[in-house]
Amino acid sequence: MDRREFVKTAALTGAAALTGSPAAMAAQTPAANKTFVGIQIPVGPLAEPGGLDRVLDELQRVAHVNALFLHTSTYSADRAGVRATATFRGGNYATVHPQYYHDTVLKPEDTRAPEFPGFDALAVVVPAARKRGMKTFCWIIEDNSLPKVPNMDKLWETDLYGRPVTRHPGGPCFNNPNYTNYLLGLVEDQCRSYEVDGIMFGSERQGPLGSSLGAYHNGSRADPGATCCFCSFCEAKGRKQGIDFARVKQGYQALEKYVRAGRAGQRPVDGFYVAFWRILSEYPEVQAWERLWTSAQQETYAALHARVKAIRTGLQAGWHIWQNASWNPMYRAEQDFAAMAPFSDYVKPTLYNNCAGERMISYMESVGQNIHGDLTRAELLDFEYKVLNYNEAPLDKLAAAGFSADYVYRETKRTIDDLAGKSTLVWPGIDIDVPTAGGHSKCTPEGVRDAVLAAYKGGAQGVILSRNYTEMKPQNLRGAGIALEQLGLA
Ligand SMILES: [Zn+2]
């Protein structure tokens, strides 16, 4: 008996004791009876000759994975699992069934990825995974850079001056039906055409207020005039809600001026914090527009959930939550798990602990030039730790130390507590070799093991090994497997 067979048999025996129903047990994967272990994975390595069996064998043997989060549609070479070349385009890696797409300027046929011609990722992967008792989820994370697809530009957000925002923090507009109808069609196509188990959707953006302030990691050089969205769809929706669009733009222009002055090192007469609140006080439309954006994001989640449930009630729909919620308190406030519960079968809070150190520093570099410009970085870090409930390394050691497993525990527990009394499951995203700069915190097998243990200590019902299989070193992936074995979940 090889190791994998041994693990399977051992798990089956344990499951039988738990359920007492051999029939129910036989229909399910052994590990699925105990916990949920997902992994984010691109099509590339599975499309290689012999790759499918080799990779699935490894995932089951090393880390007891029982669910694949497959990048079924992406315009990023990394997320497709191929080398980035000038000719790379990306798109839908399954067959496009045009009958499911309605009321969008995008031609569904134009969205088929040109890579792997003749290879339908879902047609190949879903049955192979199912045979092994593994689930398959369609993992759709938004692209921020404008893909090279005809008419795609008509989906994109526009800034304060009517210019398209074709890079992060811009993206397709949630108030633009050409986007939302395309997204609903994509999900319907993949859920109806294949025996998948659900979807995960992710949006790594925020509304115009956070974007204008550059309140996210890597935001310190973002153009505060290129904040979004101010397109005609947003304008029309705002008008219906009685929001004065001219006042919205005036408010955001005041904010733009404030952010530019801060970046130039000019302290407002009354200080950075007071000047910020004065803008909000003078222009409540600034916050109203931020709210319009966030509501549209959440309405899109709800629409995706409803669409998926209408196809098969057993399908699960859930959301990857951008890690900005780990340092930006405004974004954390907006991503309200309790409010999301009615349309969330599960949530994946993104808790990548190694890169969290450098990302927190990058976030502070940005807001440390505007709203928190009167604090030293060390004072700001202390403020962040207090308001976000962390106990992490001091500033001079933070990049090298990263965040600890305690962060994974605290954030998992917060999510679980927010969702108390709801049926929404919590599957934290675990950092396995998310890239960091030289000299900064790196993953180790022990670190991954401790992060997984911390997630379960916090009450998680499963984990999603992240962020991309192709980045993961086998020994670090093994750290997850060791934790699951220690917990008796594998
Ligand atoms: Zn818009």
Short mmCIF file of C-alpha atoms and ligand atoms in Angstrom, two decimals:
data_model
loop_
_atom_site.label_atom_id
_atom_site.label_comp_id
_atom_site.label_asym_id
_atom_site.label_seq_id
_atom_site.Cartn_x
_atom_site.Cartn_y
_atom_site.Cartn_z
CA MET A 1 0.00 0.00 0.00
CA ASP A 2 1.49 3.34 -1.03
CA ARG A 3 1.29 6.42 1.11
CA ARG A 4 -1.71 7.88 -0.67
CA GLU A 5 -3.68 4.64 -0.36
CA PHE A 6 -2.74 4.48 3.29
CA VAL A 7 -4.01 8.01 3.89
CA LYS A 8 -7.25 7.30 2.06
CA THR A 9 -7.91 4.10 3.95
CA ALA A 10 -7.11 5.65 7.29
CA ALA A 11 -9.40 8.57 6.58
CA LEU A 12 -12.23 6.29 5.44
CA THR A 13 -12.05 4.33 8.64
CA GLY A 14 -12.26 7.53 10.63
CA ALA A 15 -15.17 8.83 8.58
CA ALA A 16 -17.12 5.62 9.06
CA ALA A 17 -16.85 6.02 12.79
CA LEU A 18 -18.15 9.57 12.52
CA THR A 19 -21.09 9.08 10.17
CA GLY A 20 -21.95 5.43 10.74
CA SER A 21 -23.32 5.36 7.19
CA PRO A 22 -21.22 3.40 4.73
CA ALA A 23 -23.47 4.40 1.78
CA ALA A 24 -23.18 8.11 2.44
CA MET A 25 -19.48 7.66 3.07
CA ALA A 26 -18.79 5.86 -0.17
CA ALA A 27 -20.31 8.68 -2.21
CA GLN A 28 -17.96 11.24 -0.80
CA THR A 29 -14.28 11.89 -0.61
CA PRO A 30 -12.75 10.76 2.67
CA ALA A 31 -11.16 14.12 3.48
CA ALA A 32 -14.33 16.03 2.54
CA ASN A 33 -16.03 14.35 5.47
CA LYS A 34 -13.57 15.99 7.80
CA THR A 35 -12.66 19.40 6.42
CA PHE A 36 -12.36 21.45 3.26
CA VAL A 37 -8.93 21.88 1.68
CA GLY A 38 -8.92 23.99 -1.47
CA ILE A 39 -6.05 25.18 -3.62
CA GLN A 40 -5.88 27.98 -6.20
CA ILE A 41 -4.53 26.56 -9.41
CA PRO A 42 -4.03 27.68 -13.02
CA VAL A 43 -4.87 25.70 -16.11
CA GLY A 44 -1.26 25.59 -17.37
CA PRO A 45 0.24 22.76 -15.30
CA LEU A 46 -2.92 20.65 -15.73
CA ALA A 47 -2.80 21.02 -19.51
CA GLU A 48 0.75 19.68 -19.82
CA PRO A 49 1.11 16.10 -21.07
CA GLY A 50 0.66 13.88 -18.00
CA GLY A 51 0.25 16.97 -15.85
CA LEU A 52 -3.28 16.34 -14.68
CA ASP A 53 -2.62 13.06 -12.89
CA ARG A 54 0.80 14.11 -11.67
CA VAL A 55 -0.46 17.35 -10.09
CA LEU A 56 -3.64 15.89 -8.60
CA ASP A 57 -1.62 12.99 -7.14
CA GLU A 58 0.76 15.46 -5.54
CA LEU A 59 -1.99 17.68 -4.14
CA GLN A 60 -3.78 14.74 -2.54
CA ARG A 61 -0.63 13.09 -1.23
CA VAL A 62 1.23 16.15 0.03
CA ALA A 63 -1.52 18.43 1.29
CA HIS A 64 -4.78 16.41 1.35
CA VAL A 65 -6.36 18.85 -1.10
CA ASN A 66 -9.99 18.00 -1.90
CA ALA A 67 -11.06 21.05 -3.91
CA LEU A 68 -9.54 22.82 -6.90
CA PHE A 69 -10.09 26.54 -7.41
CA LEU A 70 -9.32 26.61 -11.11
CA HIS A 71 -8.67 29.91 -12.89
CA THR A 72 -11.26 29.21 -15.59
CA SER A 73 -11.17 32.73 -17.00
CA THR A 74 -8.24 35.11 -16.65
CA TYR A 75 -6.22 37.55 -18.70
CA SER A 76 -3.10 37.17 -16.51
CA ALA A 77 -0.32 34.83 -17.65
CA ASP A 78 0.50 33.97 -14.01
CA ARG A 79 -3.08 33.00 -13.32
CA ALA A 80 -3.19 31.00 -16.54
CA GLY A 81 0.02 29.27 -15.46
CA VAL A 82 1.98 30.10 -18.59
CA ARG A 83 5.03 32.23 -19.35
CA ALA A 84 4.16 35.87 -19.97
CA THR A 85 4.95 36.62 -23.60
CA ALA A 86 4.05 39.47 -25.92
CA THR A 87 1.48 37.26 -27.61
CA PHE A 88 -0.21 36.02 -24.43
CA ARG A 89 -3.84 37.08 -24.22
CA GLY A 90 -5.86 34.87 -21.86
CA GLY A 91 -9.63 34.55 -21.57
CA ASN A 92 -12.02 31.67 -20.99
CA TYR A 93 -10.16 28.34 -20.79
CA ALA A 94 -13.33 26.27 -21.20
CA THR A 95 -15.65 26.10 -24.20
CA VAL A 96 -17.75 29.23 -24.67
CA HIS A 97 -21.48 28.50 -25.06
CA PRO A 98 -22.87 31.75 -26.50
CA GLN A 99 -26.52 31.01 -25.57
CA TYR A 100 -25.81 31.94 -21.93
CA TYR A 101 -24.65 35.50 -22.61
CA HIS A 102 -27.19 38.30 -22.95
CA ASP A 103 -27.33 42.10 -23.01
CA THR A 104 -23.62 42.83 -23.25
CA VAL A 105 -21.51 44.42 -25.98
CA LEU A 106 -18.91 41.67 -25.52
CA LYS A 107 -19.17 38.89 -28.05
CA PRO A 108 -18.77 35.71 -25.97
CA GLU A 109 -16.83 34.00 -28.77
CA ASP A 110 -14.19 36.74 -28.51
CA THR A 111 -13.48 35.79 -24.88
CA ARG A 112 -12.20 32.26 -25.59
CA ALA A 113 -8.52 32.11 -24.60
CA PRO A 114 -6.28 31.42 -27.61
CA GLU A 115 -3.81 29.44 -25.45
CA PHE A 116 -4.20 25.63 -25.27
CA PRO A 117 -6.27 25.36 -28.47
CA GLY A 118 -8.52 22.32 -28.40
CA PHE A 119 -8.11 21.94 -24.64
CA ASP A 120 -11.29 22.54 -22.62
CA ALA A 121 -10.05 22.89 -19.04
CA LEU A 122 -13.35 22.16 -17.32
CA ALA A 123 -14.24 19.23 -19.60
CA VAL A 124 -10.90 17.63 -18.71
CA VAL A 125 -10.36 18.62 -15.07
CA VAL A 126 -13.85 18.27 -13.55
CA PRO A 127 -14.34 14.52 -14.24
CA ALA A 128 -10.72 13.71 -13.34
CA ALA A 129 -11.05 15.55 -10.03
CA ARG A 130 -14.46 14.05 -9.31
CA LYS A 131 -13.11 10.53 -9.81
CA ARG A 132 -10.68 11.26 -6.98
CA GLY A 133 -13.37 12.77 -4.75
CA MET A 134 -12.11 16.29 -5.40
CA LYS A 135 -14.38 19.24 -6.05
CA THR A 136 -13.85 21.88 -8.73
CA PHE A 137 -14.70 25.56 -8.29
CA CYS A 138 -14.54 28.16 -11.07
CA TRP A 139 -12.18 30.79 -9.68
CA ILE A 140 -12.75 34.14 -11.32
CA ILE A 141 -10.67 37.07 -10.10
CA GLU A 142 -11.11 40.37 -11.85
CA ASP A 143 -8.47 41.71 -14.15
CA ASN A 144 -7.54 45.32 -13.59
CA SER A 145 -5.53 45.85 -16.77
CA LEU A 146 -7.70 46.13 -19.85
CA PRO A 147 -7.65 42.81 -21.76
CA LYS A 148 -7.07 42.82 -25.53
CA VAL A 149 -10.63 41.80 -26.38
CA PRO A 150 -12.90 43.74 -28.78
CA ASN A 151 -15.32 46.04 -26.92
CA MET A 152 -13.79 45.22 -23.50
CA ASP A 153 -12.96 48.94 -23.10
CA LYS A 154 -16.72 49.64 -22.99
CA LEU A 155 -16.89 47.78 -19.66
CA TRP A 156 -14.14 49.77 -17.96
CA GLU A 157 -14.38 52.42 -15.26
CA THR A 158 -13.71 56.08 -16.02
CA ASP A 159 -12.08 58.62 -13.75
CA LEU A 160 -12.95 62.05 -12.43
CA TYR A 161 -12.09 63.56 -15.84
CA GLY A 162 -13.81 60.95 -18.00
CA ARG A 163 -10.62 59.04 -18.84
CA PRO A 164 -10.70 55.23 -18.84
CA VAL A 165 -8.81 53.72 -15.88
CA THR A 166 -7.25 50.76 -17.63
CA ARG A 167 -4.96 49.72 -14.76
CA HIS A 168 -5.30 49.09 -11.03
CA PRO A 169 -7.11 50.55 -9.06
CA GLY A 170 -9.52 50.68 -12.00
CA GLY A 171 -11.35 47.74 -13.51
CA PRO A 172 -14.67 46.86 -15.09
CA CYS A 173 -17.55 48.90 -13.61
CA PHE A 174 -20.04 47.08 -11.37
CA ASN A 175 -22.73 49.58 -12.44
CA ASN A 176 -22.15 48.85 -16.13
CA PRO A 177 -24.61 46.14 -17.32
CA ASN A 178 -22.19 45.21 -20.12
CA TYR A 179 -19.88 43.92 -17.38
CA THR A 180 -22.36 42.43 -14.91
CA ASN A 181 -24.36 40.69 -17.66
CA TYR A 182 -21.15 39.25 -19.11
CA LEU A 183 -20.06 38.02 -15.68
CA LEU A 184 -23.45 36.41 -15.02
CA GLY A 185 -23.32 34.77 -18.44
CA LEU A 186 -19.83 33.42 -17.80
CA VAL A 187 -20.83 31.91 -14.48
CA GLU A 188 -24.04 30.45 -15.92
CA ASP A 189 -22.12 28.98 -18.86
CA GLN A 190 -19.54 27.26 -16.67
CA CYS A 191 -22.02 26.05 -14.03
CA ARG A 192 -24.55 24.70 -16.55
CA SER A 193 -22.11 23.21 -19.04
CA TYR A 194 -19.95 21.31 -16.51
CA GLU A 195 -20.49 19.45 -13.26
CA VAL A 196 -18.60 21.98 -11.20
CA ASP A 197 -19.19 22.42 -7.47
CA GLY A 198 -19.35 26.19 -7.34
CA ILE A 199 -17.64 29.47 -7.99
CA MET A 200 -15.31 31.87 -6.23
CA PHE A 201 -15.27 35.48 -7.37
CA GLY A 202 -12.67 38.02 -6.31
CA SER A 203 -12.43 41.78 -6.74
CA GLU A 204 -9.20 43.46 -5.66
CA ARG A 205 -10.41 47.04 -5.86
CA GLN A 206 -12.26 49.56 -3.76
CA GLY A 207 -14.38 52.65 -4.25
CA PRO A 208 -13.24 56.13 -5.25
CA LEU A 209 -12.49 57.36 -1.72
CA GLY A 210 -9.93 54.67 -0.90
CA SER A 211 -8.49 54.80 -4.41
CA SER A 212 -8.09 58.60 -4.30
CA LEU A 213 -6.21 58.38 -0.99
CA GLY A 214 -4.09 55.54 -2.37
CA ALA A 215 -5.27 53.60 0.69
CA TYR A 216 -3.94 50.20 -0.34
CA HIS A 217 -0.54 48.54 -0.65
CA ASN A 218 1.39 49.90 -3.64
CA GLY A 219 -0.93 52.93 -3.63
CA SER A 220 1.57 55.62 -2.66
CA ARG A 221 2.09 56.83 -6.22
CA ALA A 222 -1.46 56.36 -7.49
CA ASP A 223 -2.92 59.36 -9.30
CA PRO A 224 -5.72 60.81 -7.10
CA GLY A 225 -7.35 62.26 -10.23
CA ALA A 226 -7.53 58.80 -11.79
CA THR A 227 -9.93 57.53 -9.13
CA CYS A 228 -13.14 55.84 -10.23
CA CYS A 229 -15.85 55.35 -11.19
CA PHE A 230 -17.50 58.39 -12.75
CA CYS A 231 -18.95 56.73 -15.88
CA SER A 232 -22.39 57.47 -17.32
CA PHE A 233 -23.88 54.34 -15.72
CA CYS A 234 -22.67 55.43 -12.28
CA GLU A 235 -23.89 58.97 -12.92
CA ALA A 236 -27.37 57.72 -13.89
CA LYS A 237 -27.60 55.44 -10.87
CA GLY A 238 -26.47 58.23 -8.55
CA ARG A 239 -29.04 60.61 -10.02
CA LYS A 240 -31.80 58.11 -9.26
CA GLN A 241 -30.64 58.11 -5.66
CA GLY A 242 -30.73 61.91 -5.58
CA ILE A 243 -26.95 62.35 -5.48
CA ASP A 244 -25.73 65.60 -7.08
CA PHE A 245 -23.08 64.47 -9.59
CA ALA A 246 -21.54 67.93 -9.96
CA ARG A 247 -21.05 68.10 -6.19
CA VAL A 248 -19.56 64.59 -6.21
CA LYS A 249 -16.93 65.70 -8.70
CA GLN A 250 -16.21 68.91 -6.79
CA GLY A 251 -15.68 66.87 -3.63
CA TYR A 252 -13.32 64.46 -5.34
CA GLN A 253 -11.41 67.36 -6.88
CA ALA A 254 -10.96 68.80 -3.40
CA LEU A 255 -9.70 65.39 -2.27
CA GLU A 256 -7.36 65.18 -5.25
CA LYS A 257 -5.84 68.55 -4.36
CA TYR A 258 -5.45 67.45 -0.72
CA VAL A 259 -3.68 64.19 -1.69
CA ARG A 260 -1.37 65.93 -4.16
CA ALA A 261 -0.40 68.54 -1.54
CA GLY A 262 0.32 65.78 0.99
CA ARG A 263 2.54 63.92 -1.47
CA ALA A 264 4.40 67.20 -2.02
CA GLY A 265 5.00 67.41 1.73
CA GLN A 266 2.66 70.36 2.33
CA ARG A 267 0.90 70.06 5.68
CA PRO A 268 -2.60 71.60 5.74
CA VAL A 269 -2.89 74.52 8.20
CA ASP A 270 -5.17 72.54 10.50
CA GLY A 271 -3.28 69.29 9.98
CA PHE A 272 -3.87 66.25 7.76
CA TYR A 273 -6.57 64.55 9.78
CA VAL A 274 -8.70 67.65 10.29
CA ALA A 275 -8.38 68.69 6.65
CA PHE A 276 -9.59 65.24 5.57
CA TRP A 277 -12.65 65.42 7.80
CA ARG A 278 -13.34 68.95 6.57
CA ILE A 279 -13.61 67.66 3.00
CA LEU A 280 -16.00 64.90 4.10
CA SER A 281 -17.97 67.41 6.13
CA GLU A 282 -18.22 69.88 3.28
CA TYR A 283 -18.91 67.21 0.64
CA PRO A 284 -20.98 64.34 2.04
CA GLU A 285 -21.29 63.38 -1.64
CA VAL A 286 -17.74 61.98 -1.40
CA GLN A 287 -18.89 59.28 0.99
CA ALA A 288 -22.18 58.82 -0.92
CA TRP A 289 -20.16 58.02 -4.07
CA GLU A 290 -17.94 55.61 -2.18
CA ARG A 291 -21.09 53.91 -0.92
CA LEU A 292 -22.51 53.74 -4.45
CA TRP A 293 -19.40 51.82 -5.54
CA THR A 294 -19.37 49.37 -2.63
CA SER A 295 -23.11 48.71 -2.94
CA ALA A 296 -22.66 47.84 -6.60
CA GLN A 297 -19.88 45.41 -5.73
CA GLN A 298 -22.08 43.72 -3.12
CA GLU A 299 -25.10 43.71 -5.48
CA THR A 300 -22.91 41.91 -8.02
CA TYR A 301 -21.99 39.28 -5.40
CA ALA A 302 -25.70 38.84 -4.63
CA ALA A 303 -26.61 38.55 -8.33
CA LEU A 304 -23.87 35.95 -8.90
CA HIS A 305 -25.06 33.98 -5.87
CA ALA A 306 -28.69 34.05 -7.06
CA ARG A 307 -27.70 32.96 -10.56
CA VAL A 308 -25.62 30.06 -9.31
CA LYS A 309 -28.32 28.87 -6.88
CA ALA A 310 -30.94 29.01 -9.65
CA ILE A 311 -28.84 26.53 -11.62
CA ARG A 312 -28.31 23.97 -8.85
CA THR A 313 -29.00 24.63 -5.18
CA GLY A 314 -26.02 22.46 -4.22
CA LEU A 315 -23.56 24.79 -5.96
CA GLN A 316 -21.57 26.99 -3.62
CA ALA A 317 -20.85 30.66 -4.32
CA GLY A 318 -18.35 32.63 -2.26
CA TRP A 319 -15.88 35.48 -2.33
CA HIS A 320 -12.16 36.07 -2.12
CA ILE A 321 -11.82 39.19 0.04
CA TRP A 322 -8.96 41.50 -0.99
CA GLN A 323 -6.22 41.65 1.63
CA ASN A 324 -6.63 45.43 1.80
CA ALA A 325 -9.12 44.58 4.59
CA SER A 326 -6.07 43.61 6.67
CA TRP A 327 -4.68 47.19 6.82
CA ASN A 328 -7.24 49.66 5.54
CA PRO A 329 -9.90 50.11 8.27
CA MET A 330 -12.27 51.86 5.83
CA TYR A 331 -12.16 48.92 3.45
CA ARG A 332 -12.57 46.52 6.38
CA ALA A 333 -15.70 48.42 7.41
CA GLU A 334 -17.10 48.15 3.88
CA GLN A 335 -16.46 44.41 3.59
CA ASP A 336 -19.06 43.56 6.22
CA PHE A 337 -19.26 39.77 6.53
CA ALA A 338 -22.56 39.78 8.47
CA ALA A 339 -24.19 41.92 5.76
CA MET A 340 -22.77 39.63 3.08
CA ALA A 341 -24.04 36.43 4.73
CA PRO A 342 -27.41 36.22 2.90
CA PHE A 343 -25.60 35.86 -0.43
CA SER A 344 -22.42 34.06 0.66
CA ASP A 345 -22.13 30.29 0.99
CA TYR A 346 -18.56 30.88 2.11
CA VAL A 347 -15.98 33.64 2.34
CA LYS A 348 -12.24 33.50 1.87
CA PRO A 349 -10.57 36.19 3.96
CA THR A 350 -7.13 36.64 2.42
CA LEU A 351 -4.64 36.11 5.26
CA TYR A 352 -1.24 35.92 3.56
CA ASN A 353 0.98 36.42 6.59
CA ASN A 354 4.50 36.69 5.10
CA CYS A 355 3.77 39.41 2.57
CA ALA A 356 1.49 41.17 5.09
CA GLY A 357 4.53 42.85 6.67
CA GLU A 358 5.76 44.59 3.52
CA ARG A 359 2.20 45.27 2.42
CA MET A 360 1.36 47.00 5.72
CA ILE A 361 4.48 49.15 5.33
CA SER A 362 3.51 50.02 1.77
CA TYR A 363 -0.01 50.96 2.88
CA MET A 364 1.39 53.22 5.61
CA GLU A 365 3.76 54.84 3.11
CA SER A 366 0.68 55.92 1.21
CA VAL A 367 -1.80 57.09 3.90
CA GLY A 368 1.17 58.40 5.89
CA GLN A 369 1.27 61.18 3.30
CA ASN A 370 -2.35 62.20 3.75
CA ILE A 371 -4.90 61.22 6.43
CA HIS A 372 -2.22 59.99 8.85
CA GLY A 373 0.43 62.49 7.78
CA ASP A 374 0.81 63.89 11.31
CA LEU A 375 1.89 60.55 12.79
CA THR A 376 5.32 59.00 12.57
CA ARG A 377 5.35 55.62 10.84
CA ALA A 378 5.92 53.89 14.18
CA GLU A 379 2.95 55.72 15.72
CA LEU A 380 0.83 54.87 12.70
CA LEU A 381 1.81 51.21 12.95
CA ASP A 382 0.80 51.23 16.61
CA PHE A 383 -2.52 52.83 15.66
CA GLU A 384 -3.08 50.16 13.01
CA TYR A 385 -2.29 47.34 15.44
CA LYS A 386 -4.69 48.79 18.01
CA VAL A 387 -7.65 49.47 15.73
CA LEU A 388 -7.24 46.25 13.75
CA ASN A 389 -6.49 44.08 16.80
CA TYR A 390 -3.03 42.80 15.91
CA ASN A 391 0.03 42.03 17.97
CA GLU A 392 2.81 42.00 15.38
CA ALA A 393 6.46 43.01 14.97
CA PRO A 394 7.72 46.60 15.46
CA LEU A 395 8.37 48.73 12.39
CA ASP A 396 12.11 48.06 12.09
CA LYS A 397 11.56 44.28 12.08
CA LEU A 398 8.23 44.07 10.29
CA ALA A 399 9.32 43.50 6.68
CA ALA A 400 11.75 40.74 7.65
CA ALA A 401 9.37 39.13 10.16
CA GLY A 402 6.12 39.42 8.18
CA PHE A 403 2.95 38.84 10.16
CA SER A 404 2.71 35.85 12.45
CA ALA A 405 0.31 32.93 12.62
CA ASP A 406 -1.43 34.90 15.41
CA TYR A 407 -2.69 37.28 12.68
CA VAL A 408 -4.22 34.32 10.85
CA TYR A 409 -5.88 33.24 14.10
CA ARG A 410 -7.22 36.69 14.99
CA GLU A 411 -8.58 37.46 11.54
CA THR A 412 -10.16 34.01 11.19
CA LYS A 413 -11.81 34.41 14.59
CA ARG A 414 -13.05 37.92 13.74
CA THR A 415 -14.64 36.59 10.54
CA ILE A 416 -16.21 33.67 12.40
CA ASP A 417 -17.52 36.02 15.13
CA ASP A 418 -18.91 38.45 12.51
CA LEU A 419 -20.79 35.50 11.01
CA ALA A 420 -22.11 34.09 14.30
CA GLY A 421 -25.53 32.53 13.77
CA LYS A 422 -25.17 32.54 9.97
CA SER A 423 -24.59 29.52 7.73
CA THR A 424 -21.73 31.14 5.77
CA LEU A 425 -18.55 29.05 5.95
CA VAL A 426 -15.10 30.55 6.50
CA TRP A 427 -12.18 29.21 4.46
CA PRO A 428 -9.18 31.50 5.04
CA GLY A 429 -6.64 31.95 2.26
CA ILE A 430 -3.28 30.56 3.44
CA ASP A 431 0.00 32.07 2.19
CA ILE A 432 2.18 29.53 0.43
CA ASP A 433 5.06 31.37 -1.25
CA VAL A 434 3.24 34.56 -2.19
CA PRO A 435 6.28 36.48 -3.51
CA THR A 436 8.01 39.08 -1.30
CA ALA A 437 10.98 41.38 -1.88
CA GLY A 438 14.56 40.28 -1.12
CA GLY A 439 15.29 40.12 2.60
CA HIS A 440 11.59 40.10 3.48
CA SER A 441 9.68 37.33 5.21
CA LYS A 442 9.52 34.07 3.24
CA CYS A 443 7.40 30.96 3.72
CA THR A 444 8.75 27.93 5.54
CA PRO A 445 7.12 24.53 6.07
CA GLU A 446 6.77 25.35 9.79
CA GLY A 447 5.28 28.76 9.00
CA VAL A 448 2.66 27.27 6.69
CA ARG A 449 1.88 24.56 9.23
CA ASP A 450 1.40 27.18 11.95
CA ALA A 451 -0.82 29.35 9.73
CA VAL A 452 -3.10 26.38 8.98
CA LEU A 453 -3.22 25.41 12.67
CA ALA A 454 -4.08 29.04 13.51
CA ALA A 455 -6.92 29.14 10.98
CA TYR A 456 -8.52 26.08 12.56
CA LYS A 457 -7.90 27.41 16.07
CA GLY A 458 -9.80 30.53 14.94
CA GLY A 459 -12.76 28.34 13.95
CA ALA A 460 -12.27 27.95 10.19
CA GLN A 461 -14.28 25.18 8.52
CA GLY A 462 -11.61 24.77 5.86
CA VAL A 463 -8.68 26.50 4.15
CA ILE A 464 -7.80 27.62 0.65
CA LEU A 465 -4.09 27.18 -0.11
CA SER A 466 -3.04 30.33 -1.94
CA ARG A 467 -2.35 32.13 -3.99
CA ASN A 468 -1.17 30.09 -6.95
CA TYR A 469 -0.05 26.45 -7.18
CA THR A 470 2.75 27.38 -9.58
CA GLU A 471 4.36 29.61 -6.93
CA MET A 472 4.36 26.94 -4.22
CA LYS A 473 7.46 25.04 -3.15
CA PRO A 474 6.53 21.39 -2.45
CA GLN A 475 8.06 21.48 1.04
CA ASN A 476 5.94 24.50 1.97
CA LEU A 477 2.80 22.91 0.54
CA ARG A 478 3.67 19.93 2.72
CA GLY A 479 3.51 22.22 5.76
CA ALA A 480 -0.25 22.45 5.19
CA GLY A 481 -0.51 18.67 4.98
CA ILE A 482 1.38 18.25 8.24
CA ALA A 483 -1.00 20.64 10.04
CA LEU A 484 -4.06 18.77 8.76
CA GLU A 485 -2.57 15.48 9.95
CA GLN A 486 -1.79 16.97 13.36
CA LEU A 487 -5.39 18.11 13.62
CA GLY A 488 -6.65 14.66 12.68
CA LEU A 489 -8.35 16.13 9.62
CA ALA A 490 -6.50 14.09 7.02
ZN ZN B 1 -19.11 53.30 -13.53
#
